[in-house]
């Protein structure tokens, strides 16, 4: 059994906003680009389904794969990933004998590995955080990480196309820091993190979240599009989308994003791209929360993909000639890997 990720047995997790935790007033690498772009015209969001299963009280991470969604809760005493259909009904649950501390976000690798960022730390007390992996062969792994400058609260994981994980901090004042490992991850070992950039968020006036206007500044989730052309970060109220070149996540975040106002939600934390990379899928904590599809801004959607009448994507940033071969191969590999994962040998708990 892997070493537990370190969840407090008392059950007291300090879930919400310890005062004075991790206020990033300056960034060591110089000023970041403010994520202040005004929203552009976009089609209206559409509610896909509602989370009503009592096993899903705190959905914090989400990845869409085909006609399924993978979600996880913010909490629990085992590592559980729920597979949902398009009505938000639980199809099955994949579990691993890992005791998480505070898992906050989820990402999917090309080989079908599901990664969870066990990085929540509202009280700023964790000496290390962890990335937890559920592999397609049914095994699980714990990879520990240590910040160079003390504890940080992180709810957003961006898994670059080359497999490098990036962590983006959640800051009350909106100055988020971006970290990545300094070397390859080591199973059951600890690898250092290096600060590689930052993003500054400003007040937008978009309603939502549990903490008033501060929720407009606090990063609660991240995602990379299936075609590897976009990355997104969300706050409690808004999503920000940047174009991605190669695997340069830090460089992308230094650019100008497009802001998408999200539907008002009590505690929105989860974000994913749809399979055609043309829209975002968002969800949040609390039973009765909606899973909502939010189209990307028109400029981004048009440059990202043109959807044929049969629903297939073509012309990803390349006119009408279809997606570049590498992007198409990666997308196909992701879907294939997840299908293997869904039918793998992980411990399952069914309805």
GROMACS .gro file of C-alpha atoms in nm, residues 33-312:
model
  280
   33UNK     CA    1   0.073   3.991  -1.679
   34UNK     CA    2  -0.262   4.092  -1.524
   35UNK     CA    3  -0.542   3.859  -1.623
   36UNK     CA    4  -0.766   4.157  -1.681
   37UNK     CA    5  -0.888   4.119  -2.037
   38UNK     CA    6  -1.250   4.215  -2.081
   39UNK     CA    7  -1.482   3.931  -2.176
   40UNK     CA    8  -1.582   3.910  -2.541
   41UNK     CA    9  -1.915   3.810  -2.688
   42UNK     CA   10  -1.986   3.442  -2.645
   43UNK     CA   11  -2.282   3.204  -2.680
   44UNK     CA   12  -2.483   3.140  -2.365
   45UNK     CA   13  -2.374   2.859  -2.131
   46UNK     CA   14  -2.589   2.545  -2.121
   47UNK     CA   15  -2.654   2.324  -1.819
   48UNK     CA   16  -2.561   1.964  -1.900
   49UNK     CA   17  -2.680   1.797  -1.580
   50UNK     CA   18  -2.697   1.838  -1.204
   51UNK     CA   19  -2.484   1.668  -0.938
   52UNK     CA   20  -2.729   1.501  -0.700
   53UNK     CA   21  -2.555   1.177  -0.602
   54UNK     CA   22  -2.483   1.195  -0.225
   55UNK     CA   23  -2.134   1.055  -0.294
   56UNK     CA   24  -2.043   1.377  -0.476
   57UNK     CA   25  -2.077   1.654  -0.217
   58UNK     CA   26  -1.751   1.836  -0.299
   59UNK     CA   27  -1.662   1.799  -0.667
   60UNK     CA   28  -1.334   1.982  -0.712
   61UNK     CA   29  -1.179   1.828  -1.025
   62UNK     CA   30  -1.328   1.726  -1.359
   63UNK     CA   31  -1.205   1.587  -1.691
   64UNK     CA   32  -1.434   1.518  -1.988
   65UNK     CA   33  -1.351   1.209  -2.193
   66UNK     CA   34  -1.581   1.118  -2.480
   67UNK     CA   35  -1.933   1.090  -2.342
   68UNK     CA   36  -1.807   1.042  -1.988
   69UNK     CA   37  -1.680   1.273  -1.716
   70UNK     CA   38  -1.423   1.189  -1.450
   71UNK     CA   39  -1.468   1.375  -1.121
   72UNK     CA   40  -1.328   1.364  -0.771
   73UNK     CA   41  -1.428   1.507  -0.436
   74UNK     CA   42  -1.232   1.752  -0.230
   75UNK     CA   43  -1.175   1.516   0.061
   76UNK     CA   44  -1.231   1.156   0.166
   77UNK     CA   45  -1.008   0.892   0.319
   78UNK     CA   46  -0.931   0.705  -0.005
   79UNK     CA   47  -0.844   0.808  -0.357
   80UNK     CA   48  -1.172   0.784  -0.550
   81UNK     CA   49  -1.239   0.887  -0.909
   82UNK     CA   50  -1.603   0.875  -1.019
   83UNK     CA   51  -1.705   0.808  -1.378
   84UNK     CA   52  -2.024   0.995  -1.474
   85UNK     CA   53  -2.245   0.976  -1.780
   86UNK     CA   54  -2.402   1.275  -1.953
   87UNK     CA   55  -2.680   1.292  -1.694
   88UNK     CA   56  -2.433   1.316  -1.402
   89UNK     CA   57  -2.520   0.962  -1.294
   90UNK     CA   58  -2.233   0.762  -1.145
   91UNK     CA   59  -2.138   0.477  -1.378
   92UNK     CA   60  -1.858   0.337  -1.164
   93UNK     CA   61  -1.594   0.439  -0.911
   94UNK     CA   62  -1.221   0.372  -0.936
   95UNK     CA   63  -1.046   0.364  -0.599
   96UNK     CA   64  -0.694   0.327  -0.469
   97UNK     CA   65  -0.560   0.263  -0.120
   98UNK     CA   66  -0.416   0.613  -0.078
   99UNK     CA   67  -0.532   0.845   0.200
  100UNK     CA   68  -0.535   1.194   0.046
  101UNK     CA   69  -0.493   1.514   0.244
  102UNK     CA   70  -0.677   1.769   0.029
  103UNK     CA   71  -0.708   1.677  -0.344
  104UNK     CA   72  -0.807   1.983  -0.545
  105UNK     CA   73  -0.767   1.924  -0.919
  106UNK     CA   74  -0.740   1.651  -1.181
  107UNK     CA   75  -0.563   1.601  -1.514
  108UNK     CA   76  -0.537   1.321  -1.765
  109UNK     CA   77  -0.216   1.199  -1.929
  110UNK     CA   78  -0.183   1.053  -2.279
  111UNK     CA   79  -0.116   0.705  -2.135
  112UNK     CA   80  -0.446   0.709  -1.948
  113UNK     CA   81  -0.299   0.793  -1.607
  114UNK     CA   82  -0.534   1.006  -1.400
  115UNK     CA   83  -0.344   1.261  -1.194
  116UNK     CA   84  -0.486   1.429  -0.884
  117UNK     CA   85  -0.326   1.734  -0.727
  118UNK     CA   86  -0.328   1.672  -0.352
  119UNK     CA   87  -0.212   2.028  -0.299
  120UNK     CA   88  -0.476   2.207  -0.092
  121UNK     CA   89  -0.330   2.387   0.209
  122UNK     CA   90  -0.553   2.670   0.329
  123UNK     CA   91  -0.375   2.684   0.663
  124UNK     CA   92  -0.026   2.693   0.510
  125UNK     CA   93   0.108   2.404   0.720
  126UNK     CA   94   0.213   2.132   0.477
  127UNK     CA   95   0.584   2.058   0.445
  128UNK     CA   96   0.514   1.870   0.124
  129UNK     CA   97   0.224   1.830  -0.117
  130UNK     CA   98   0.162   1.539  -0.354
  131UNK     CA   99   0.059   1.433  -0.699
  132UNK     CA  100  -0.142   1.112  -0.684
  133UNK     CA  101  -0.159   0.887  -0.989
  134UNK     CA  102  -0.410   0.619  -1.086
  135UNK     CA  103  -0.245   0.421  -1.363
  136UNK     CA  104  -0.418   0.235  -1.645
  137UNK     CA  105  -0.279  -0.099  -1.519
  138UNK     CA  106  -0.461  -0.062  -1.188
  139UNK     CA  107  -0.167   0.056  -0.978
  140UNK     CA  108  -0.136   0.386  -0.793
  141UNK     CA  109   0.155   0.610  -0.702
  142UNK     CA  110   0.234   0.899  -0.470
  143UNK     CA  111   0.483   1.167  -0.579
  144UNK     CA  112   0.570   1.431  -0.320
  145UNK     CA  113   0.670   1.789  -0.394
  146UNK     CA  114   0.824   2.065  -0.184
  147UNK     CA  115   0.807   2.440  -0.248
  148UNK     CA  116   1.132   2.638  -0.229
  149UNK     CA  117   0.981   2.918  -0.023
  150UNK     CA  118   0.737   2.765   0.222
  151UNK     CA  119   0.384   2.621   0.202
  152UNK     CA  120   0.142   2.732  -0.067
  153UNK     CA  121  -0.229   2.670  -0.120
  154UNK     CA  122  -0.287   2.528  -0.469
  155UNK     CA  123  -0.610   2.422  -0.637
  156UNK     CA  124  -0.504   2.425  -1.004
  157UNK     CA  125  -0.302   2.163  -1.193
  158UNK     CA  126  -0.194   2.213  -1.555
  159UNK     CA  127  -0.045   1.903  -1.715
  160UNK     CA  128   0.159   2.015  -2.016
  161UNK     CA  129   0.152   1.808  -2.336
  162UNK     CA  130   0.500   1.677  -2.254
  163UNK     CA  131   0.376   1.552  -1.916
  164UNK     CA  132   0.525   1.828  -1.699
  165UNK     CA  133   0.292   1.927  -1.414
  166UNK     CA  134   0.246   2.294  -1.329
  167UNK     CA  135   0.086   2.414  -1.006
  168UNK     CA  136  -0.084   2.755  -0.980
  169UNK     CA  137  -0.139   2.900  -0.635
  170UNK     CA  138  -0.466   3.032  -0.495
  171UNK     CA  139  -0.411   3.382  -0.358
  172UNK     CA  140  -0.650   3.612  -0.173
  173UNK     CA  141  -0.501   3.919  -0.342
  174UNK     CA  142  -0.491   3.765  -0.689
  175UNK     CA  143  -0.113   3.739  -0.746
  176UNK     CA  144  -0.080   3.369  -0.825
  177UNK     CA  145   0.255   3.193  -0.856
  178UNK     CA  146   0.334   2.914  -1.101
  179UNK     CA  147   0.557   2.621  -1.002
  180UNK     CA  148   0.691   2.310  -1.171
  181UNK     CA  149   0.918   2.025  -1.052
  182UNK     CA  150   1.292   2.079  -1.081
  183UNK     CA  151   1.347   1.720  -1.197
  184UNK     CA  152   1.160   1.400  -1.280
  185UNK     CA  153   0.908   1.286  -1.022
  186UNK     CA  154   1.015   1.010  -0.784
  187UNK     CA  155   0.758   0.760  -0.659
  188UNK     CA  156   0.733   0.774  -0.278
  189UNK     CA  157   1.008   1.037  -0.284
  190UNK     CA  158   1.016   1.417  -0.270
  191UNK     CA  159   1.118   1.647  -0.555
  192UNK     CA  160   1.161   2.022  -0.526
  193UNK     CA  161   0.949   2.279  -0.706
  194UNK     CA  162   1.075   2.593  -0.879
  195UNK     CA  163   0.878   2.911  -0.933
  196UNK     CA  164   0.864   2.974  -1.307
  197UNK     CA  165   0.618   3.260  -1.341
  198UNK     CA  166   0.299   3.416  -1.218
  199UNK     CA  167  -0.040   3.554  -1.312
  200UNK     CA  168  -0.213   3.854  -1.158
  201UNK     CA  169  -0.592   3.847  -1.139
  202UNK     CA  170  -0.805   4.159  -1.089
  203UNK     CA  171  -1.161   4.220  -0.979
  204UNK     CA  172  -1.411   4.156  -1.257
  205UNK     CA  173  -1.749   4.219  -1.097
  206UNK     CA  174  -1.872   3.870  -1.186
  207UNK     CA  175  -2.091   3.733  -0.903
  208UNK     CA  176  -2.042   3.397  -0.738
  209UNK     CA  177  -1.832   3.204  -0.491
  210UNK     CA  178  -1.834   3.168  -0.113
  211UNK     CA  179  -1.608   3.461  -0.022
  212UNK     CA  180  -1.753   3.769  -0.191
  213UNK     CA  181  -1.541   3.982  -0.424
  214UNK     CA  182  -1.222   3.798  -0.323
  215UNK     CA  183  -1.353   3.498  -0.515
  216UNK     CA  184  -1.290   3.688  -0.838
  217UNK     CA  185  -0.917   3.670  -0.765
  218UNK     CA  186  -0.866   3.316  -0.636
  219UNK     CA  187  -0.764   3.034  -0.872
  220UNK     CA  188  -0.967   2.718  -0.809
  221UNK     CA  189  -0.890   2.495  -1.109
  222UNK     CA  190  -0.700   2.448  -1.433
  223UNK     CA  191  -0.716   2.252  -1.759
  224UNK     CA  192  -0.529   2.189  -2.085
  225UNK     CA  193  -0.734   2.138  -2.401
  226UNK     CA  194  -0.734   1.795  -2.573
  227UNK     CA  195  -0.580   1.949  -2.885
  228UNK     CA  196  -0.298   2.097  -2.672
  229UNK     CA  197  -0.371   2.445  -2.810
  230UNK     CA  198  -0.520   2.610  -2.501
  231UNK     CA  199  -0.483   2.626  -2.127
  232UNK     CA  200  -0.742   2.756  -1.885
  233UNK     CA  201  -0.751   2.871  -1.526
  234UNK     CA  202  -1.066   2.949  -1.336
  235UNK     CA  203  -1.154   3.148  -1.029
  236UNK     CA  204  -1.480   3.115  -0.839
  237UNK     CA  205  -1.637   3.348  -1.096
  238UNK     CA  206  -1.443   3.360  -1.423
  239UNK     CA  207  -1.234   3.148  -1.658
  240UNK     CA  208  -0.923   3.266  -1.842
  241UNK     CA  209  -0.799   3.102  -2.161
  242UNK     CA  210  -0.449   3.136  -2.309
  243UNK     CA  211  -0.310   2.996  -2.636
  244UNK     CA  212  -0.044   2.732  -2.576
  245UNK     CA  213   0.257   2.667  -2.797
  246UNK     CA  214   0.423   2.332  -2.742
  247UNK     CA  215   0.451   2.265  -2.371
  248UNK     CA  216   0.553   2.616  -2.263
  249UNK     CA  217   0.286   2.663  -1.996
  250UNK     CA  218   0.482   2.932  -1.813
  251UNK     CA  219   0.532   3.125  -2.135
  252UNK     CA  220   0.164   3.097  -2.223
  253UNK     CA  221   0.058   3.232  -1.884
  254UNK     CA  222   0.280   3.536  -1.938
  255UNK     CA  223   0.060   3.635  -2.232
  256UNK     CA  224  -0.278   3.802  -2.255
  257UNK     CA  225  -0.575   3.573  -2.177
  258UNK     CA  226  -0.934   3.588  -2.287
  259UNK     CA  227  -1.174   3.607  -1.996
  260UNK     CA  228  -1.500   3.415  -1.985
  261UNK     CA  229  -1.757   3.507  -1.720
  262UNK     CA  230  -1.890   3.187  -1.564
  263UNK     CA  231  -2.247   3.126  -1.446
  264UNK     CA  232  -2.295   3.221  -1.084
  265UNK     CA  233  -2.224   2.926  -0.853
  266UNK     CA  234  -2.193   2.887  -0.479
  267UNK     CA  235  -1.845   2.734  -0.499
  268UNK     CA  236  -1.721   2.670  -0.852
  269UNK     CA  237  -1.391   2.483  -0.858
  270UNK     CA  238  -1.379   2.225  -1.141
  271UNK     CA  239  -1.294   2.301  -1.503
  272UNK     CA  240  -1.226   2.097  -1.816
  273UNK     CA  241  -1.233   2.144  -2.191
  274UNK     CA  242  -1.482   1.957  -2.405
  275UNK     CA  243  -1.343   1.687  -2.631
  276UNK     CA  244  -1.343   1.918  -2.934
  277UNK     CA  245  -1.162   2.192  -2.735
  278UNK     CA  246  -1.436   2.439  -2.835
  279UNK     CA  247  -1.592   2.489  -2.492
  280UNK     CA  248  -1.529   2.464  -2.121
  281UNK     CA  249  -1.708   2.234  -1.877
  282UNK     CA  250  -1.736   2.369  -1.522
  283UNK     CA  251  -1.878   2.238  -1.196
  284UNK     CA  252  -1.855   2.303  -0.826
  285UNK     CA  253  -1.900   2.180  -0.475
  286UNK     CA  254  -2.238   2.116  -0.317
  287UNK     CA  255  -2.518   1.873  -0.393
  288UNK     CA  256  -2.746   2.016  -0.656
  289UNK     CA  257  -2.460   2.194  -0.832
  290UNK     CA  258  -2.481   2.217  -1.209
  291UNK     CA  259  -2.233   2.085  -1.462
  292UNK     CA  260  -2.232   2.359  -1.725
  293UNK     CA  261  -2.088   2.380  -2.078
  294UNK     CA  262  -1.949   2.728  -2.144
  295UNK     CA  263  -1.854   2.806  -2.507
  296UNK     CA  264  -1.516   2.967  -2.558
  297UNK     CA  265  -1.503   3.327  -2.680
  298UNK     CA  266  -1.582   3.348  -3.051
  299UNK     CA  267  -1.227   3.435  -3.156
  300UNK     CA  268  -1.079   3.144  -2.965
  301UNK     CA  269  -1.343   2.897  -3.078
  302UNK     CA  270  -1.301   2.990  -3.444
  303UNK     CA  271  -0.925   2.966  -3.432
  304UNK     CA  272  -0.932   2.648  -3.226
  305UNK     CA  273  -1.169   2.436  -3.430
  306UNK     CA  274  -1.436   2.428  -3.694
  307UNK     CA  275  -1.699   2.168  -3.610
  308UNK     CA  276  -1.836   1.974  -3.903
  309UNK     CA  277  -2.203   1.891  -3.938
  310UNK     CA  278  -2.138   1.543  -3.800
  311UNK     CA  279  -1.980   1.692  -3.487
  312UNK     CA  280  -1.620   1.610  -3.567
   0.00000   0.00000   0.00000
